[in-house]
C-alpha cells in the first residue's frame, strides 16, 4: 500500500519529458517527479516490493515521458529498484551526496531528498551511470564478498588455535610441536575429547573445535574460489590467462567495471579528477583565459602541460571499486 503525501496540483503535458528522483530506504522508497525545467510535480512513497516498483513506474509515467532517473544508494537499498528501472528502459544515474546548500535552505526530509536527486540529474551534478547488477559480474561480487568474510574468519580461528596451544599442557603442546599449519590443524581436528571438566579437557576440546572450524572454512573458500573462476570465465574468459591475474584480482577488476562497462567513460573521468592525475588544460596554463600561472614550486617542477604529481592511494581504489 502506497504512502500518500501532500498532493501537488502541478501537471505536465503527457508528451513532455519528466525526471524521477528516489530517496531509497529499506521498507519504503520516496519518489519525486520533476519537469525538464525543474518544476516539482508530485512526491509519493512506495513499498520496496515488486508491486511497489510497478506502482512507482506507473505513477511516474502518468506525468509524461520518463527516460531518466536519479536514485540514491544504487548499490544497496536502491539496487533492486535500479534493476527494475533498467529493465523498463529508464537510464538510472547514481546520486550519492545531496546538495548541502539546498539542504540548508530547505531542510531535510525524504521528499526533499527525492526531489534533490532528480534535480541533480537535471543539472548535471550527478553523472555516474548506475551499475545494472544483473549479470555475471554481480555473481562474482557476491561470491567474492562471501569468500572475503570466510578468509577473515579462518585467519581468526587459526590465531585462536595457536593462542590456545601456547597455554596448553606441556604434554599436548610437545606432541604437536614442529608441525606445519595444515598438519597441525589436521592433528588437532582428530584429538579425542578428554574426560573431566578441567582446563586440560577444555583445551583439547577447544583445539578440536577450532581445527574443525578451520577445515570447514577452507572447504568453503575452495568452493567459492571455483565458483568465482567459473563466473569469470563466463564474462571475461581471457582475463585469468594474464600474468599475475588470479581469481581475486580478476574479481576486483570486474567488480569495478560492473556488468555495464560502458559506464566507465564517465566514472573514469571522475576518478581521474578525484586522484589528481588528469592533464592540465592548455588554455589555463598558457594564460589564454586566466593569465599565466604564478611561478610556484609546483609549476616549476611539473611544467605547463604535465600530470599533477599525486600518488593513488588505496582508499581511492576502494572508492572506485565500490561505485
mmCIF file of C-alpha atoms in Angstrom, residues 37-166:
data_model
loop_
_atom_site.group_PDB
_atom_site.id
_atom_site.type_symbol
_atom_site.label_atom_id
_atom_site.label_comp_id
_atom_site.label_asym_id
_atom_site.label_seq_id
_atom_site.Cartn_x
_atom_site.Cartn_y
_atom_site.Cartn_z
ATOM 1 C CA UNK A 37 12.600 22.813 -16.159
ATOM 2 C CA UNK A 38 12.907 21.602 -12.553
ATOM 3 C CA UNK A 39 9.277 22.124 -11.502
ATOM 4 C CA UNK A 40 8.220 19.630 -8.829
ATOM 5 C CA UNK A 41 5.061 17.768 -9.857
ATOM 6 C CA UNK A 42 4.468 15.347 -7.000
ATOM 7 C CA UNK A 43 6.114 13.159 -4.355
ATOM 8 C CA UNK A 44 4.924 9.840 -3.002
ATOM 9 C CA UNK A 45 6.158 6.814 -1.057
ATOM 10 C CA UNK A 46 6.098 3.234 -2.366
ATOM 11 C CA UNK A 47 6.884 -0.082 -0.641
ATOM 12 C CA UNK A 48 10.054 -1.903 -1.632
ATOM 13 C CA UNK A 49 8.229 -4.818 -3.272
ATOM 14 C CA UNK A 50 7.673 -5.945 -6.851
ATOM 15 C CA UNK A 51 4.185 -4.470 -6.800
ATOM 16 C CA UNK A 52 5.531 -1.275 -5.233
ATOM 17 C CA UNK A 53 8.063 -0.866 -8.053
ATOM 18 C CA UNK A 54 5.324 -1.393 -10.632
ATOM 19 C CA UNK A 55 3.143 1.239 -8.955
ATOM 20 C CA UNK A 56 6.074 3.661 -8.838
ATOM 21 C CA UNK A 57 6.680 3.321 -12.588
ATOM 22 C CA UNK A 58 3.006 3.706 -13.467
ATOM 23 C CA UNK A 59 2.714 6.742 -11.216
ATOM 24 C CA UNK A 60 5.815 8.430 -12.680
ATOM 25 C CA UNK A 61 4.838 7.739 -16.293
ATOM 26 C CA UNK A 62 1.433 9.279 -15.734
ATOM 27 C CA UNK A 63 3.154 12.711 -15.695
ATOM 28 C CA UNK A 64 4.929 12.363 -19.057
ATOM 29 C CA UNK A 65 7.769 10.609 -20.856
ATOM 30 C CA UNK A 66 10.088 9.025 -18.296
ATOM 31 C CA UNK A 67 13.585 8.346 -19.633
ATOM 32 C CA UNK A 68 15.952 9.313 -16.799
ATOM 33 C CA UNK A 69 16.000 8.774 -13.061
ATOM 34 C CA UNK A 70 18.277 9.711 -10.183
ATOM 35 C CA UNK A 71 18.424 7.067 -7.462
ATOM 36 C CA UNK A 72 20.283 7.165 -4.178
ATOM 37 C CA UNK A 73 22.238 4.137 -2.903
ATOM 38 C CA UNK A 74 22.055 2.111 -6.128
ATOM 39 C CA UNK A 75 24.416 -0.449 -4.627
ATOM 40 C CA UNK A 76 22.362 -1.178 -1.501
ATOM 41 C CA UNK A 77 18.784 -0.058 -0.779
ATOM 42 C CA UNK A 78 18.213 1.055 -4.370
ATOM 43 C CA UNK A 79 19.770 -1.948 -6.134
ATOM 44 C CA UNK A 80 16.513 -3.805 -6.808
ATOM 45 C CA UNK A 81 14.766 -0.637 -7.963
ATOM 46 C CA UNK A 82 17.700 0.170 -10.253
ATOM 47 C CA UNK A 83 17.406 -3.229 -11.925
ATOM 48 C CA UNK A 84 13.671 -2.739 -12.363
ATOM 49 C CA UNK A 85 14.154 0.682 -13.971
ATOM 50 C CA UNK A 86 16.876 -0.633 -16.277
ATOM 51 C CA UNK A 87 14.591 -3.419 -17.468
ATOM 52 C CA UNK A 88 11.942 -0.802 -18.263
ATOM 53 C CA UNK A 89 14.366 1.207 -20.398
ATOM 54 C CA UNK A 90 14.956 4.028 -17.900
ATOM 55 C CA UNK A 91 18.512 5.377 -17.637
ATOM 56 C CA UNK A 92 19.479 5.409 -13.951
ATOM 57 C CA UNK A 93 22.042 7.857 -12.604
ATOM 58 C CA UNK A 94 23.584 7.266 -9.196
ATOM 59 C CA UNK A 95 23.120 10.102 -6.710
ATOM 60 C CA UNK A 96 25.347 9.715 -3.663
ATOM 61 C CA UNK A 97 25.700 13.031 -1.891
ATOM 62 C CA UNK A 98 22.834 15.512 -1.509
ATOM 63 C CA UNK A 99 23.338 19.179 -2.188
ATOM 64 C CA UNK A 100 24.362 20.644 1.183
ATOM 65 C CA UNK A 101 23.440 24.191 0.201
ATOM 66 C CA UNK A 102 19.913 23.130 -0.784
ATOM 67 C CA UNK A 103 19.592 21.147 2.439
ATOM 68 C CA UNK A 104 20.494 24.194 4.497
ATOM 69 C CA UNK A 105 17.919 26.302 2.640
ATOM 70 C CA UNK A 106 15.017 23.849 2.534
ATOM 71 C CA UNK A 107 15.648 21.470 5.412
ATOM 72 C CA UNK A 108 15.832 17.681 5.477
ATOM 73 C CA UNK A 109 13.049 15.267 4.557
ATOM 74 C CA UNK A 110 12.626 12.253 2.311
ATOM 75 C CA UNK A 111 10.543 14.215 -0.186
ATOM 76 C CA UNK A 112 13.155 16.973 -0.382
ATOM 77 C CA UNK A 113 15.933 14.424 -0.878
ATOM 78 C CA UNK A 114 13.970 12.686 -3.650
ATOM 79 C CA UNK A 115 13.388 15.966 -5.477
ATOM 80 C CA UNK A 116 17.055 16.886 -4.973
ATOM 81 C CA UNK A 117 18.102 13.581 -6.551
ATOM 82 C CA UNK A 118 16.050 14.345 -9.650
ATOM 83 C CA UNK A 119 17.409 17.895 -9.880
ATOM 84 C CA UNK A 120 20.970 16.599 -9.500
ATOM 85 C CA UNK A 121 20.479 14.599 -12.695
ATOM 86 C CA UNK A 122 18.791 17.516 -14.455
ATOM 87 C CA UNK A 123 21.572 19.974 -13.581
ATOM 88 C CA UNK A 124 24.367 17.554 -14.443
ATOM 89 C CA UNK A 125 25.750 17.443 -10.904
ATOM 90 C CA UNK A 126 25.171 13.684 -10.837
ATOM 91 C CA UNK A 127 26.618 11.974 -13.913
ATOM 92 C CA UNK A 128 27.699 8.476 -12.799
ATOM 93 C CA UNK A 129 25.702 5.760 -14.528
ATOM 94 C CA UNK A 130 24.474 3.189 -12.027
ATOM 95 C CA UNK A 131 25.608 -0.410 -12.231
ATOM 96 C CA UNK A 132 22.973 -2.775 -13.557
ATOM 97 C CA UNK A 133 23.902 -5.592 -11.100
ATOM 98 C CA UNK A 134 22.040 -8.153 -13.215
ATOM 99 C CA UNK A 135 24.829 -10.129 -14.871
ATOM 100 C CA UNK A 136 27.789 -12.409 -14.171
ATOM 101 C CA UNK A 137 29.837 -9.594 -12.595
ATOM 102 C CA UNK A 138 27.271 -9.282 -9.816
ATOM 103 C CA UNK A 139 27.618 -13.036 -9.306
ATOM 104 C CA UNK A 140 31.385 -12.605 -8.991
ATOM 105 C CA UNK A 141 30.929 -9.767 -6.489
ATOM 106 C CA UNK A 142 28.639 -11.800 -4.247
ATOM 107 C CA UNK A 143 30.948 -14.818 -4.245
ATOM 108 C CA UNK A 144 33.978 -12.588 -3.578
ATOM 109 C CA UNK A 145 32.194 -10.940 -0.649
ATOM 110 C CA UNK A 146 31.402 -14.340 0.885
ATOM 111 C CA UNK A 147 34.956 -15.541 0.308
ATOM 112 C CA UNK A 148 36.493 -12.455 1.947
ATOM 113 C CA UNK A 149 34.477 -12.991 5.119
ATOM 114 C CA UNK A 150 35.382 -16.701 5.154
ATOM 115 C CA UNK A 151 39.095 -15.877 4.832
ATOM 116 C CA UNK A 152 38.881 -13.440 7.761
ATOM 117 C CA UNK A 153 37.055 -15.961 9.929
ATOM 118 C CA UNK A 154 39.589 -18.682 9.099
ATOM 119 C CA UNK A 155 42.504 -16.398 9.974
ATOM 120 C CA UNK A 156 40.831 -15.552 13.270
ATOM 121 C CA UNK A 157 40.297 -19.229 14.059
ATOM 122 C CA UNK A 158 43.943 -20.063 13.258
ATOM 123 C CA UNK A 159 45.175 -17.330 15.588
ATOM 124 C CA UNK A 160 42.874 -18.547 18.344
ATOM 125 C CA UNK A 161 44.052 -22.141 17.896
ATOM 126 C CA UNK A 162 47.702 -21.143 18.252
ATOM 127 C CA UNK A 163 46.933 -18.977 21.275
ATOM 128 C CA UNK A 164 45.213 -21.913 22.995
ATOM 129 C CA UNK A 165 48.092 -24.213 22.080
ATOM 130 C CA UNK A 166 50.686 -21.894 23.653
#
